Short mmCIF file of C-alpha atoms and ligand atoms in Angstrom, two decimals:
data_model
loop_
_atom_site.label_atom_id
_atom_site.label_comp_id
_atom_site.label_asym_id
_atom_site.label_seq_id
_atom_site.Cartn_x
_atom_site.Cartn_y
_atom_site.Cartn_z
CA MET A 1318 79.98 117.10 81.60
CA GLY A 1319 82.72 116.25 84.05
CA ARG A 1320 86.28 115.45 83.19
CA LEU A 1321 88.98 113.39 84.78
CA MET A 1322 91.81 115.38 86.29
CA ASN A 1323 95.38 114.31 85.65
CA GLY A 1324 98.10 114.53 88.30
CA ARG A 1325 99.19 118.05 87.43
CA GLU A 1326 95.60 119.31 87.42
CA TYR A 1327 95.11 117.74 90.84
CA LEU A 1328 98.08 119.73 92.18
CA GLU A 1329 96.67 122.88 90.60
CA SER A 1330 93.26 122.20 92.13
CA LEU A 1331 94.89 121.97 95.58
CA ARG A 1332 96.55 125.34 95.04
CA ARG A 1333 93.10 126.90 94.55
CA LEU A 1334 92.02 125.75 98.03
CA LYS A 1335 93.01 127.45 101.24
CA PRO A 1336 92.75 124.80 103.98
CA THR A 1337 94.00 125.65 107.47
CA VAL A 1338 96.84 123.16 108.07
CA TYR A 1339 99.57 123.44 110.71
CA PHE A 1340 102.83 121.51 111.00
CA MET A 1341 105.53 122.01 113.65
CA GLY A 1342 103.75 125.09 114.93
CA ARG A 1343 103.50 126.94 111.63
CA ARG A 1344 100.72 127.37 109.09
CA ILE A 1345 101.30 125.60 105.77
CA GLU A 1346 101.02 128.10 102.91
CA SER A 1347 100.34 125.68 100.08
CA VAL A 1348 99.74 121.98 100.69
CA ALA A 1349 100.81 121.14 97.13
CA ASP A 1350 104.13 122.96 97.44
CA GLU A 1351 105.14 122.27 101.03
CA PRO A 1352 108.22 119.96 101.05
CA MET A 1353 107.04 118.11 104.17
CA LEU A 1354 103.75 117.19 102.48
CA ARG A 1355 104.87 116.93 98.89
CA PRO A 1356 105.57 113.14 98.81
CA HIS A 1357 102.07 112.37 100.13
CA VAL A 1358 100.55 114.77 97.63
CA GLN A 1359 102.47 113.03 94.82
CA ALA A 1360 101.27 109.60 95.97
CA ALA A 1361 97.66 110.83 95.88
CA ALA A 1362 98.35 112.44 92.49
CA MET A 1363 99.00 108.97 91.06
CA THR A 1364 95.30 108.14 91.59
CA TYR A 1365 94.66 110.89 89.01
CA GLU A 1366 97.63 110.41 86.72
CA LEU A 1367 97.25 106.66 86.16
CA ALA A 1368 93.62 107.14 85.11
CA HIS A 1369 95.01 108.72 81.92
CA ASP A 1370 97.31 105.82 81.03
CA PRO A 1371 95.57 103.48 78.58
CA ARG A 1372 97.29 100.51 80.25
CA TYR A 1373 95.45 101.17 83.50
CA GLU A 1374 92.24 102.71 82.26
CA GLU A 1375 90.16 99.59 82.89
CA LEU A 1376 91.13 99.55 86.56
CA MET A 1377 91.42 103.27 87.21
CA THR A 1378 88.17 104.41 85.61
CA ALA A 1379 84.53 103.31 85.68
CA THR A 1380 81.17 104.34 84.25
CA SER A 1381 78.98 106.28 86.66
CA HIS A 1382 75.71 104.46 87.29
CA LEU A 1383 74.17 107.89 87.94
CA THR A 1384 75.18 109.76 84.78
CA GLY A 1385 76.68 107.19 82.41
CA GLU A 1386 79.83 109.30 82.28
CA LYS A 1387 83.39 108.03 82.56
CA ILE A 1388 84.66 108.70 86.06
CA ASN A 1389 87.71 107.96 88.18
CA ARG A 1390 87.13 104.67 90.04
CA PHE A 1391 87.90 106.48 93.28
CA THR A 1392 84.48 108.15 93.00
CA HIS A 1393 82.56 105.08 91.80
CA ILE A 1394 79.76 103.21 93.60
CA HIS A 1395 80.43 99.48 93.21
CA GLN A 1396 77.78 97.91 90.99
CA SER A 1397 78.91 94.26 91.06
CA PRO A 1398 81.41 91.87 92.63
CA GLU A 1399 83.61 92.61 89.58
CA ASP A 1400 83.70 96.27 90.61
CA LEU A 1401 84.84 95.22 94.10
CA VAL A 1402 87.58 93.09 92.55
CA LYS A 1403 88.69 95.95 90.30
CA LYS A 1404 88.87 98.17 93.36
CA VAL A 1405 91.45 95.95 95.09
CA ARG A 1406 93.33 95.36 91.83
CA MET A 1407 93.55 99.14 91.46
CA MET A 1408 94.92 99.36 94.99
CA ARG A 1409 97.58 96.75 94.39
CA LEU A 1410 98.59 98.59 91.23
CA LEU A 1411 98.92 101.88 93.11
CA GLY A 1412 100.80 100.22 95.99
CA ARG A 1413 103.28 98.92 93.43
CA LYS A 1414 103.60 102.33 91.74
CA THR A 1415 104.04 104.37 94.94
CA GLY A 1416 105.41 101.98 97.60
CA SER A 1417 103.24 104.01 99.91
CA CYS A 1418 99.69 104.93 100.89
CA PHE A 1419 97.91 106.88 98.15
CA GLN A 1420 95.16 107.96 100.58
CA ARG A 1421 92.18 108.31 98.31
CA CYS A 1422 90.55 105.00 99.31
CA VAL A 1423 89.21 106.29 102.61
CA GLY A 1424 86.98 108.81 100.83
CA LEU A 1425 85.92 106.19 98.29
CA ASP A 1426 84.86 103.93 101.14
CA ALA A 1427 83.03 106.75 102.93
CA LEU A 1428 81.10 107.57 99.73
CA ASN A 1429 80.07 103.94 99.18
CA SER A 1430 79.06 103.55 102.83
CA LEU A 1431 76.88 106.66 102.76
CA TYR A 1432 75.28 105.56 99.50
CA ILE A 1433 74.23 102.26 101.10
CA VAL A 1434 73.20 103.51 104.53
CA THR A 1435 71.38 106.74 103.58
CA TYR A 1436 69.14 104.54 101.43
CA GLU A 1437 68.42 102.29 104.40
CA ILE A 1438 67.69 105.22 106.73
CA ASP A 1439 65.23 106.68 104.23
CA GLN A 1440 63.52 103.31 103.74
CA LYS A 1441 62.90 102.97 107.45
CA LEU A 1442 62.28 106.55 108.53
CA GLY A 1443 61.04 108.32 105.38
CA THR A 1444 63.88 110.85 105.47
CA ASP A 1445 65.49 112.51 102.45
CA TYR A 1446 69.16 111.71 102.97
CA HIS A 1447 69.76 109.46 99.97
CA ARG A 1448 68.60 112.04 97.42
CA ARG A 1449 70.79 114.66 99.06
CA PHE A 1450 73.73 112.31 99.08
CA VAL A 1451 73.26 111.34 95.43
CA GLU A 1452 73.29 115.02 94.44
CA TYR A 1453 76.52 115.47 96.38
CA LEU A 1454 78.01 112.32 94.83
CA LYS A 1455 77.26 113.64 91.33
CA LYS A 1456 79.31 116.73 92.14
CA VAL A 1457 82.19 114.58 93.46
CA GLN A 1458 82.14 112.45 90.30
CA ARG A 1459 81.75 115.39 87.93
CA GLU A 1460 84.57 117.42 89.53
CA ASP A 1461 86.72 114.30 90.21
CA LEU A 1462 87.20 115.30 93.86
CA MET A 1463 89.34 113.62 96.48
CA CYS A 1464 87.43 113.19 99.75
CA SER A 1465 88.72 112.36 103.17
CA GLY A 1466 86.86 109.61 105.02
CA SER A 1467 86.80 111.07 108.50
CA VAL A 1468 85.64 108.42 110.94
CA THR A 1469 87.90 107.96 113.96
CA ASP A 1470 87.00 110.34 116.79
CA VAL A 1471 89.64 111.25 119.36
CA LYS A 1472 87.46 109.39 121.94
CA GLY A 1473 88.85 110.72 125.26
CA ASP A 1474 88.28 108.25 128.13
CA ARG A 1475 87.69 104.93 126.35
CA SER A 1476 85.51 103.60 129.19
CA LEU A 1477 82.90 106.35 128.70
CA ARG A 1478 80.29 106.75 125.96
CA PRO A 1479 80.30 110.02 124.00
CA HIS A 1480 77.69 111.84 126.13
CA GLN A 1481 79.41 110.68 129.36
CA GLN A 1482 82.74 112.32 128.55
CA PRO A 1483 83.66 115.21 130.89
CA ASP A 1484 84.34 117.21 127.73
CA PRO A 1485 81.41 116.53 125.35
CA ASP A 1486 83.48 117.52 122.29
CA LEU A 1487 85.68 114.40 122.31
CA TYR A 1488 83.37 112.88 119.70
CA VAL A 1489 82.18 115.02 116.78
CA ARG A 1490 78.68 116.28 117.56
CA VAL A 1491 75.96 118.69 116.51
CA VAL A 1492 76.09 121.76 118.75
CA GLU A 1493 73.41 123.77 116.96
CA ARG A 1494 70.49 123.02 114.63
CA ARG A 1495 69.52 125.99 112.47
CA GLU A 1496 66.99 126.56 109.74
CA ASP A 1497 69.69 126.49 107.08
CA GLY A 1498 71.91 123.75 108.53
CA ILE A 1499 73.83 122.48 111.53
CA VAL A 1500 76.96 123.52 113.43
CA VAL A 1501 79.39 120.73 114.37
CA ARG A 1502 82.23 120.55 116.87
CA GLY A 1503 84.81 117.88 117.76
CA ALA A 1504 87.90 116.26 116.28
CA LYS A 1505 88.85 113.25 114.16
CA ALA A 1506 92.27 111.62 114.61
CA HIS A 1507 94.65 109.98 112.06
CA GLN A 1508 93.01 111.52 108.98
CA THR A 1509 94.86 109.99 106.05
CA GLY A 1510 95.24 112.33 103.09
CA ALA A 1511 92.88 114.91 104.58
CA ALA A 1512 95.31 117.83 104.18
CA ASN A 1513 95.43 117.24 100.42
CA SER A 1514 91.77 116.36 99.88
CA HIS A 1515 89.19 118.68 98.33
CA GLU A 1516 86.39 117.61 100.64
CA ALA A 1517 85.93 116.23 104.14
CA VAL A 1518 83.35 113.46 104.37
CA VAL A 1519 82.55 112.74 108.01
CA LEU A 1520 80.93 109.65 109.57
CA PRO A 1521 80.37 108.56 113.19
CA THR A 1522 82.97 106.25 114.70
CA ARG A 1523 80.85 103.79 116.74
CA ALA A 1524 77.41 102.39 117.45
CA LEU A 1525 75.39 104.95 119.40
CA GLY A 1526 72.43 104.93 121.80
CA PRO A 1527 69.57 107.45 122.14
CA GLU A 1528 71.51 109.60 124.65
CA ASP A 1529 74.19 109.99 121.99
CA ARG A 1530 71.92 111.18 119.20
CA ASP A 1531 73.82 114.47 118.78
CA TYR A 1532 76.83 112.36 117.88
CA ALA A 1533 74.95 110.46 115.16
CA VAL A 1534 75.98 112.86 112.42
CA ALA A 1535 77.33 112.39 108.89
CA PHE A 1536 78.09 115.25 106.52
CA SER A 1537 80.52 116.77 104.06
CA VAL A 1538 82.24 120.15 103.92
CA PRO A 1539 84.87 121.66 101.62
CA ILE A 1540 88.32 121.08 103.13
CA ASP A 1541 88.78 124.83 103.55
CA ALA A 1542 85.47 125.40 105.33
CA PRO A 1543 85.68 128.10 108.04
CA GLY A 1544 86.49 126.54 111.43
CA LEU A 1545 88.06 123.37 109.98
CA ILE A 1546 91.63 123.22 111.30
CA GLN A 1547 94.13 120.42 110.64
CA VAL A 1548 97.39 119.59 112.38
CA PHE A 1549 99.68 117.39 110.30
CA GLY A 1550 101.27 114.59 112.35
CA ARG A 1551 104.94 113.74 112.70
CA GLN A 1552 106.29 110.59 111.11
CA THR A 1553 109.42 108.57 111.70
CA ASN A 1554 112.39 110.21 109.95
CA ASP A 1555 110.13 112.86 108.38
CA THR A 1556 112.72 115.67 108.47
CA ARG A 1557 115.06 113.58 106.32
CA ARG A 1558 113.06 115.20 103.52
CA LEU A 1559 114.86 118.43 104.27
CA ASP A 1560 118.28 116.72 104.12
CA GLY A 1561 118.19 115.46 100.54
CA GLU A 1562 116.76 112.52 98.69
CA ILE A 1563 118.47 109.20 99.37
CA ASP A 1564 118.01 109.10 103.15
CA CYS A 1565 114.22 109.24 102.72
CA GLY A 1566 114.16 105.79 101.12
CA ASN A 1567 111.00 106.64 99.18
CA PRO A 1568 111.57 110.36 98.53
CA ASN A 1569 108.84 110.79 95.94
CA TYR A 1570 105.91 109.11 97.67
CA GLY A 1571 106.64 109.32 101.37
CA ILE A 1572 106.23 107.30 104.50
CA VAL A 1573 102.71 105.84 104.48
CA GLY A 1574 99.70 108.15 104.47
CA GLY A 1575 100.37 111.55 105.99
CA GLU A 1576 97.75 111.99 108.66
CA THR A 1577 96.19 114.99 110.34
CA LEU A 1578 94.30 115.75 113.52
CA MET A 1579 91.16 117.27 112.04
CA ILE A 1580 89.42 119.77 114.29
CA PHE A 1581 85.87 120.94 113.64
CA ASN A 1582 85.79 124.17 115.56
CA ASP A 1583 82.11 125.08 115.14
CA VAL A 1584 81.86 124.34 111.44
CA PHE A 1585 78.61 125.20 109.66
CA VAL A 1586 77.12 122.50 107.38
CA PRO A 1587 74.14 123.37 105.15
CA TRP A 1588 71.31 120.79 105.18
CA GLU A 1589 72.08 119.69 101.61
CA ARG A 1590 75.38 118.31 102.92
CA VAL A 1591 73.95 116.58 106.01
CA PHE A 1592 73.51 112.82 105.47
CA MET A 1593 72.58 111.68 108.99
CA CYS A 1594 71.49 113.80 111.91
CA GLY A 1595 70.24 112.09 115.04
CA GLU A 1596 69.37 108.63 113.62
CA HIS A 1597 71.54 106.92 116.24
CA GLU A 1598 70.20 103.44 115.45
CA PHE A 1599 71.99 103.58 112.06
CA ALA A 1600 75.39 104.68 113.37
CA GLY A 1601 76.51 101.09 114.03
CA ARG A 1602 75.45 99.99 110.55
CA LEU A 1603 77.29 102.90 108.94
CA VAL A 1604 80.46 102.09 110.87
CA GLU A 1605 80.24 98.39 110.00
CA VAL A 1606 79.77 99.06 106.29
CA PHE A 1607 82.66 101.53 106.23
CA ALA A 1608 84.92 99.12 108.16
CA THR A 1609 84.08 96.32 105.73
CA PHE A 1610 85.03 98.43 102.73
CA HIS A 1611 88.22 99.74 104.28
CA ARG A 1612 89.37 96.37 105.61
CA GLN A 1613 88.73 94.86 102.17
CA ASN A 1614 91.47 97.12 100.80
CA TYR A 1615 94.48 96.15 102.82
CA GLY A 1616 95.30 92.94 100.95
CA GLY A 1617 95.47 95.22 97.88
CA CYS A 1618 97.49 98.28 98.85
CA LYS A 1619 99.79 96.56 101.34
CA THR A 1620 100.63 93.68 99.00
CA GLY A 1621 101.45 96.24 96.32
CA VAL A 1622 103.90 97.82 98.77
CA ALA A 1623 105.19 94.34 99.67
CA ASP A 1624 105.96 93.76 95.98
CA VAL A 1625 108.31 96.76 96.12
CA LEU A 1626 109.95 95.51 99.33
CA ILE A 1627 110.40 92.00 97.92
CA GLY A 1628 111.94 93.52 94.78
CA ALA A 1629 114.34 95.62 96.88
CA SER A 1630 115.32 92.54 98.92
CA ALA A 1631 115.95 90.49 95.78
CA LEU A 1632 118.03 93.26 94.20
CA LEU A 1633 120.14 93.69 97.33
CA ALA A 1634 120.76 89.94 97.41
CA GLU A 1635 121.79 90.04 93.76
CA TYR A 1636 124.07 93.07 94.19
CA SER A 1637 125.62 91.51 97.30
CA GLY A 1638 126.47 88.24 95.57
CA ILE A 1639 124.14 86.01 97.60
CA ALA A 1640 121.32 85.58 95.06
CA GLY A 1641 120.49 81.94 94.42
CA SER A 1642 121.75 80.63 97.74
CA SER A 1643 119.11 78.37 99.24
CA HIS A 1644 118.38 80.41 102.38
CA VAL A 1645 117.95 83.58 100.32
CA GLU A 1646 115.60 81.88 97.88
CA ASP A 1647 113.67 80.40 100.78
CA LYS A 1648 113.20 83.76 102.49
CA LEU A 1649 112.17 85.53 99.29
CA THR A 1650 109.67 82.75 98.57
CA GLU A 1651 108.34 83.04 102.10
CA MET A 1652 107.80 86.79 101.61
CA VAL A 1653 105.90 86.18 98.37
CA HIS A 1654 103.77 83.52 100.07
CA LEU A 1655 102.85 85.88 102.91
CA ALA A 1656 101.96 88.73 100.57
CA GLU A 1657 99.92 86.56 98.21
CA THR A 1658 98.03 85.11 101.19
CA CYS A 1659 96.80 88.62 101.99
CA TRP A 1660 95.99 89.18 98.33
CA CYS A 1661 93.87 86.00 98.24
CA CYS A 1662 91.82 87.32 101.16
CA SER A 1663 91.13 90.66 99.46
CA LEU A 1664 90.08 88.93 96.26
CA ALA A 1665 87.89 86.44 98.14
CA CYS A 1666 85.94 89.04 100.14
CA SER A 1667 85.44 91.00 96.91
CA TYR A 1668 84.20 88.03 94.86
CA LEU A 1669 81.78 87.15 97.68
CA GLY A 1670 80.42 90.70 97.78
CA HIS A 1671 76.64 91.05 97.92
CA ARG A 1672 74.03 93.47 96.69
CA THR A 1673 72.60 95.80 99.34
CA PRO A 1674 69.02 97.20 99.16
CA SER A 1675 70.47 100.42 97.65
CA GLY A 1676 71.75 98.40 94.66
CA ALA A 1677 75.40 99.01 95.60
CA TYR A 1678 77.63 96.05 96.38
CA LEU A 1679 79.39 95.44 99.68
CA ALA A 1680 82.35 93.09 100.25
CA ASP A 1681 81.86 90.05 102.47
CA PRO A 1682 82.20 91.39 106.03
CA LEU A 1683 83.66 88.25 107.65
CA LEU A 1684 86.36 87.83 105.01
CA ALA A 1685 87.12 91.57 104.87
CA ASN A 1686 87.89 91.44 108.58
CA VAL A 1687 90.09 88.38 108.03
CA VAL A 1688 92.03 90.42 105.43
CA LYS A 1689 92.72 93.18 107.90
CA LEU A 1690 93.55 90.90 110.83
CA ASN A 1691 96.14 89.17 108.64
CA ILE A 1692 97.57 92.59 107.79
CA THR A 1693 98.12 93.27 111.51
CA ARG A 1694 100.47 90.25 111.48
CA LEU A 1695 101.89 89.12 108.14
CA PRO A 1696 103.62 92.40 107.15
CA TYR A 1697 105.60 92.15 110.42
CA GLU A 1698 106.83 88.79 109.21
CA TRP A 1699 107.67 89.88 105.67
CA SER A 1700 109.41 92.97 107.08
CA ARG A 1701 111.39 90.74 109.46
CA LEU A 1702 112.48 88.62 106.50
CA ALA A 1703 113.46 91.74 104.52
CA GLN A 1704 115.62 92.95 107.40
CA ASP A 1705 117.11 89.50 107.85
CA LEU A 1706 118.05 89.35 104.16
CA ALA A 1707 119.37 92.90 103.95
CA GLY A 1708 121.68 92.93 106.97
CA GLY A 1709 122.70 95.58 109.48
CA LEU A 1710 123.11 98.49 107.06
CA VAL A 1711 119.32 98.88 107.20
CA THR A 1712 119.91 100.81 110.41
CA THR A 1713 123.58 101.87 110.25
CA ALA A 1714 124.15 103.14 106.71
CA PRO A 1715 125.94 106.51 106.29
CA SER A 1716 123.93 109.50 105.12
CA GLU A 1717 123.65 110.89 101.62
CA LYS A 1718 125.61 113.94 102.81
CA ASP A 1719 128.55 111.70 103.74
CA LEU A 1720 128.33 109.93 100.42
CA ARG A 1721 128.56 113.31 98.67
CA SER A 1722 131.15 114.79 101.05
CA PRO A 1723 134.35 116.03 99.34
CA GLU A 1724 136.34 114.77 102.34
CA VAL A 1725 134.90 111.36 103.16
CA GLY A 1726 132.65 110.60 100.17
CA LYS A 1727 135.17 108.55 98.19
CA LEU A 1728 135.88 106.38 101.24
CA VAL A 1729 132.17 105.85 101.94
CA GLU A 1730 131.72 104.78 98.32
CA LYS A 1731 134.70 102.44 98.44
CA TYR A 1732 133.39 100.63 101.51
CA LEU A 1733 129.76 100.47 100.41
CA ALA A 1734 130.80 98.57 97.29
CA ARG A 1735 129.45 95.09 96.68
CA LYS A 1736 129.37 93.31 93.31
CA LYS A 1737 131.66 94.74 90.66
CA GLY A 1738 129.85 97.19 88.41
CA VAL A 1739 127.06 98.07 90.85
CA PRO A 1740 127.31 101.76 91.83
CA PRO A 1741 127.63 102.09 95.63
CA GLU A 1742 124.94 104.77 95.54
CA HIS A 1743 122.47 102.14 94.30
CA ILE A 1744 123.35 99.95 97.28
CA LEU A 1745 122.67 102.84 99.65
CA ARG A 1746 119.37 103.70 97.94
CA LEU A 1747 118.13 100.12 98.26
CA PHE A 1748 119.06 99.92 101.95
CA ARG A 1749 117.17 103.12 102.59
CA LEU A 1750 114.17 101.79 100.69
CA VAL A 1751 114.16 98.59 102.79
CA GLU A 1752 114.41 100.78 105.89
CA ASN A 1753 111.47 102.92 104.73
CA LEU A 1754 109.26 99.95 103.88
CA SER A 1755 110.04 97.67 106.80
CA LEU A 1756 110.42 100.16 109.65
CA GLY A 1757 109.04 103.59 110.42
CA GLY A 1758 105.34 104.16 110.08
CA GLN A 1759 104.60 101.21 107.82
CA LEU A 1760 103.99 98.63 110.52
CA PRO A 1761 101.90 100.69 112.98
CA GLU A 1762 99.76 101.67 109.99
CA CYS A 1763 99.24 97.97 109.20
CA MET A 1764 98.32 97.43 112.85
CA HIS A 1765 95.87 100.29 113.36
CA GLY A 1766 94.78 101.59 109.94
CA ALA A 1767 91.13 100.60 109.25
CA GLY A 1768 90.83 99.66 112.92
CA SER A 1769 92.97 97.84 115.46
CA PRO A 1770 93.07 94.01 115.63
CA GLN A 1771 90.56 93.74 118.45
CA ALA A 1772 87.94 95.46 116.30
CA GLN A 1773 88.41 92.80 113.62
CA LYS A 1774 88.26 89.98 116.15
CA ILE A 1775 84.92 91.25 117.45
CA VAL A 1776 83.41 91.13 113.95
CA ILE A 1777 85.00 87.76 113.13
CA ARG A 1778 83.62 86.24 116.33
CA ARG A 1779 80.18 87.75 115.75
CA ARG A 1780 80.03 86.48 112.18
CA ALA A 1781 81.77 83.17 112.72
CA GLY A 1782 78.54 81.11 112.55
CA MET A 1783 79.50 79.28 115.74
CA GLU A 1784 76.06 77.73 116.27
CA GLU A 1785 76.16 76.22 112.80
CA LYS A 1786 79.63 74.87 113.43
CA LYS A 1787 78.38 73.21 116.63
CA GLU A 1788 75.58 71.56 114.66
CA LEU A 1789 78.12 70.19 112.20
CA ALA A 1790 80.14 68.71 115.02
CA LYS A 1791 77.04 67.15 116.63
CA ARG A 1792 76.17 65.32 113.41
CA ILE A 1793 79.65 64.04 112.72
CA ALA A 1794 80.17 62.96 116.35
CA GLY A 1795 76.86 61.06 116.33
CA LEU A 1796 75.03 63.35 118.78
CA GLU A 1797 72.38 63.96 116.12
CA ARG A 1798 70.93 62.09 113.12
CA ASP A 1799 72.56 62.42 109.73
CA GLU A 1800 69.61 62.47 107.32
CA HIS A 1801 71.74 62.10 104.21
CA LEU A 1802 73.67 59.18 105.61
CA GLU A 1803 70.43 57.46 106.55
CA LYS A 1804 69.31 57.61 102.92
CA LEU A 1805 72.27 55.46 101.92
CA GLY A 1806 70.46 52.55 103.57
FE1 SF4 B 1116 94.24 103.28 100.76
FE2 SF4 B 1116 95.77 101.45 101.89
FE3 SF4 B 1116 96.23 104.04 102.36
FE4 SF4 B 1116 94.09 102.89 103.42
S1 SF4 B 1116 96.26 102.38 103.87
S2 SF4 B 1116 94.12 104.85 102.34
S3 SF4 B 1116 93.51 101.42 101.82
S4 SF4 B 1116 96.43 103.00 100.41
FE1 FE B 1117 95.18 103.30 106.07
#
């Protein structure tokens, strides 16, 4: 019988792994204990910790449809539209608790996508992928593992297909097929949470033709598999972590996800962990299903983070003596409206989810893409409003070191003061939080996470039902008969 890890046990489980992770030219000894990674690790740890709080149990846990056991919802296969709704409610909750990206959703989405698409491959081609995948999924559920969802290849020259690239490794591919498994080579970019995952779950990044069949590969490996090398990316203001607490803005949970360049340098994958190998005609379907699931999320996690930013803006207004003035109220209301608009979209695409042949439920693809396209725009607007409300100190505030300085500290405090009784340090902390949430990596992540805006527009246009809309217009404009109207006599 499996058991749900809590946050501390998650940290301990990471210490038992030995992934190869580099940052700033040096090898990271322990992902769980490295100060540069620690905030991201703590954000991910909340996906474990909150599952043990009775107040959040209904959202954070589920019953496995495979074993009947209680599992963390981050390893669950959605069995109904209600499950899809609980998923985005869980994400809003975690966004509110961390003010950051808690990373574990990408693996959840990769697991659900593979569950759906391996079934479809087997149905059409008589392969054995779904059984293999279900066995793997049972292990993930039983051991409460965090998986990366490794999709985005580095892609090289964007005008060339994978097999046309001068360097064939710019998309992850099979370089050797052996009796006991395959050997893969290539690299995935922007891998959220991968450094602190237990497992890497890898999917193709695009639709593929027959010449690209070596690139049609999906599999999983332990995160410390030989040949798997990660390079942790820089983030805006990341070294503030080494300078103390206040300047970070969100010292405990970080600056969005914490991404790595994930290099598969001839990694061996046994057949039991291979979930697609050469079935190029299913690569597009796998990508579309994954994108639907991941785009569904953003009106959950990002609105949770927006709740924190709106709260910080309201507190700063209060502490500055401008709360209640009509322009402040108007801007705060506008921020709430923008955030709740995104939330509506996430709920809508979840409620309109449908059953796939595998039995698992998938969010509505058109509306999921609308969610994500809104997230490439509306957070810029609510961040603009937060900066407008806060004022210039968002970018000019003195450092924590100056606040604590024996020479100048008292003067910094004196001139940071706002309303009587509010400690100046609290003012500084709130400005730094607004800075963290409205600048830095937050906005590019909203733009490109789960795919860039053009990717969403392609799906929206394809699924818009334009022919049907034209028919509607023809009837109303009198170009065609209106059978119902005729019945009125
Ligand atoms: Fe989850 Fe949001 Fe982070 Fe994506 S950006 S991994 S959906 S928290
Ligand atoms: Fe993301």
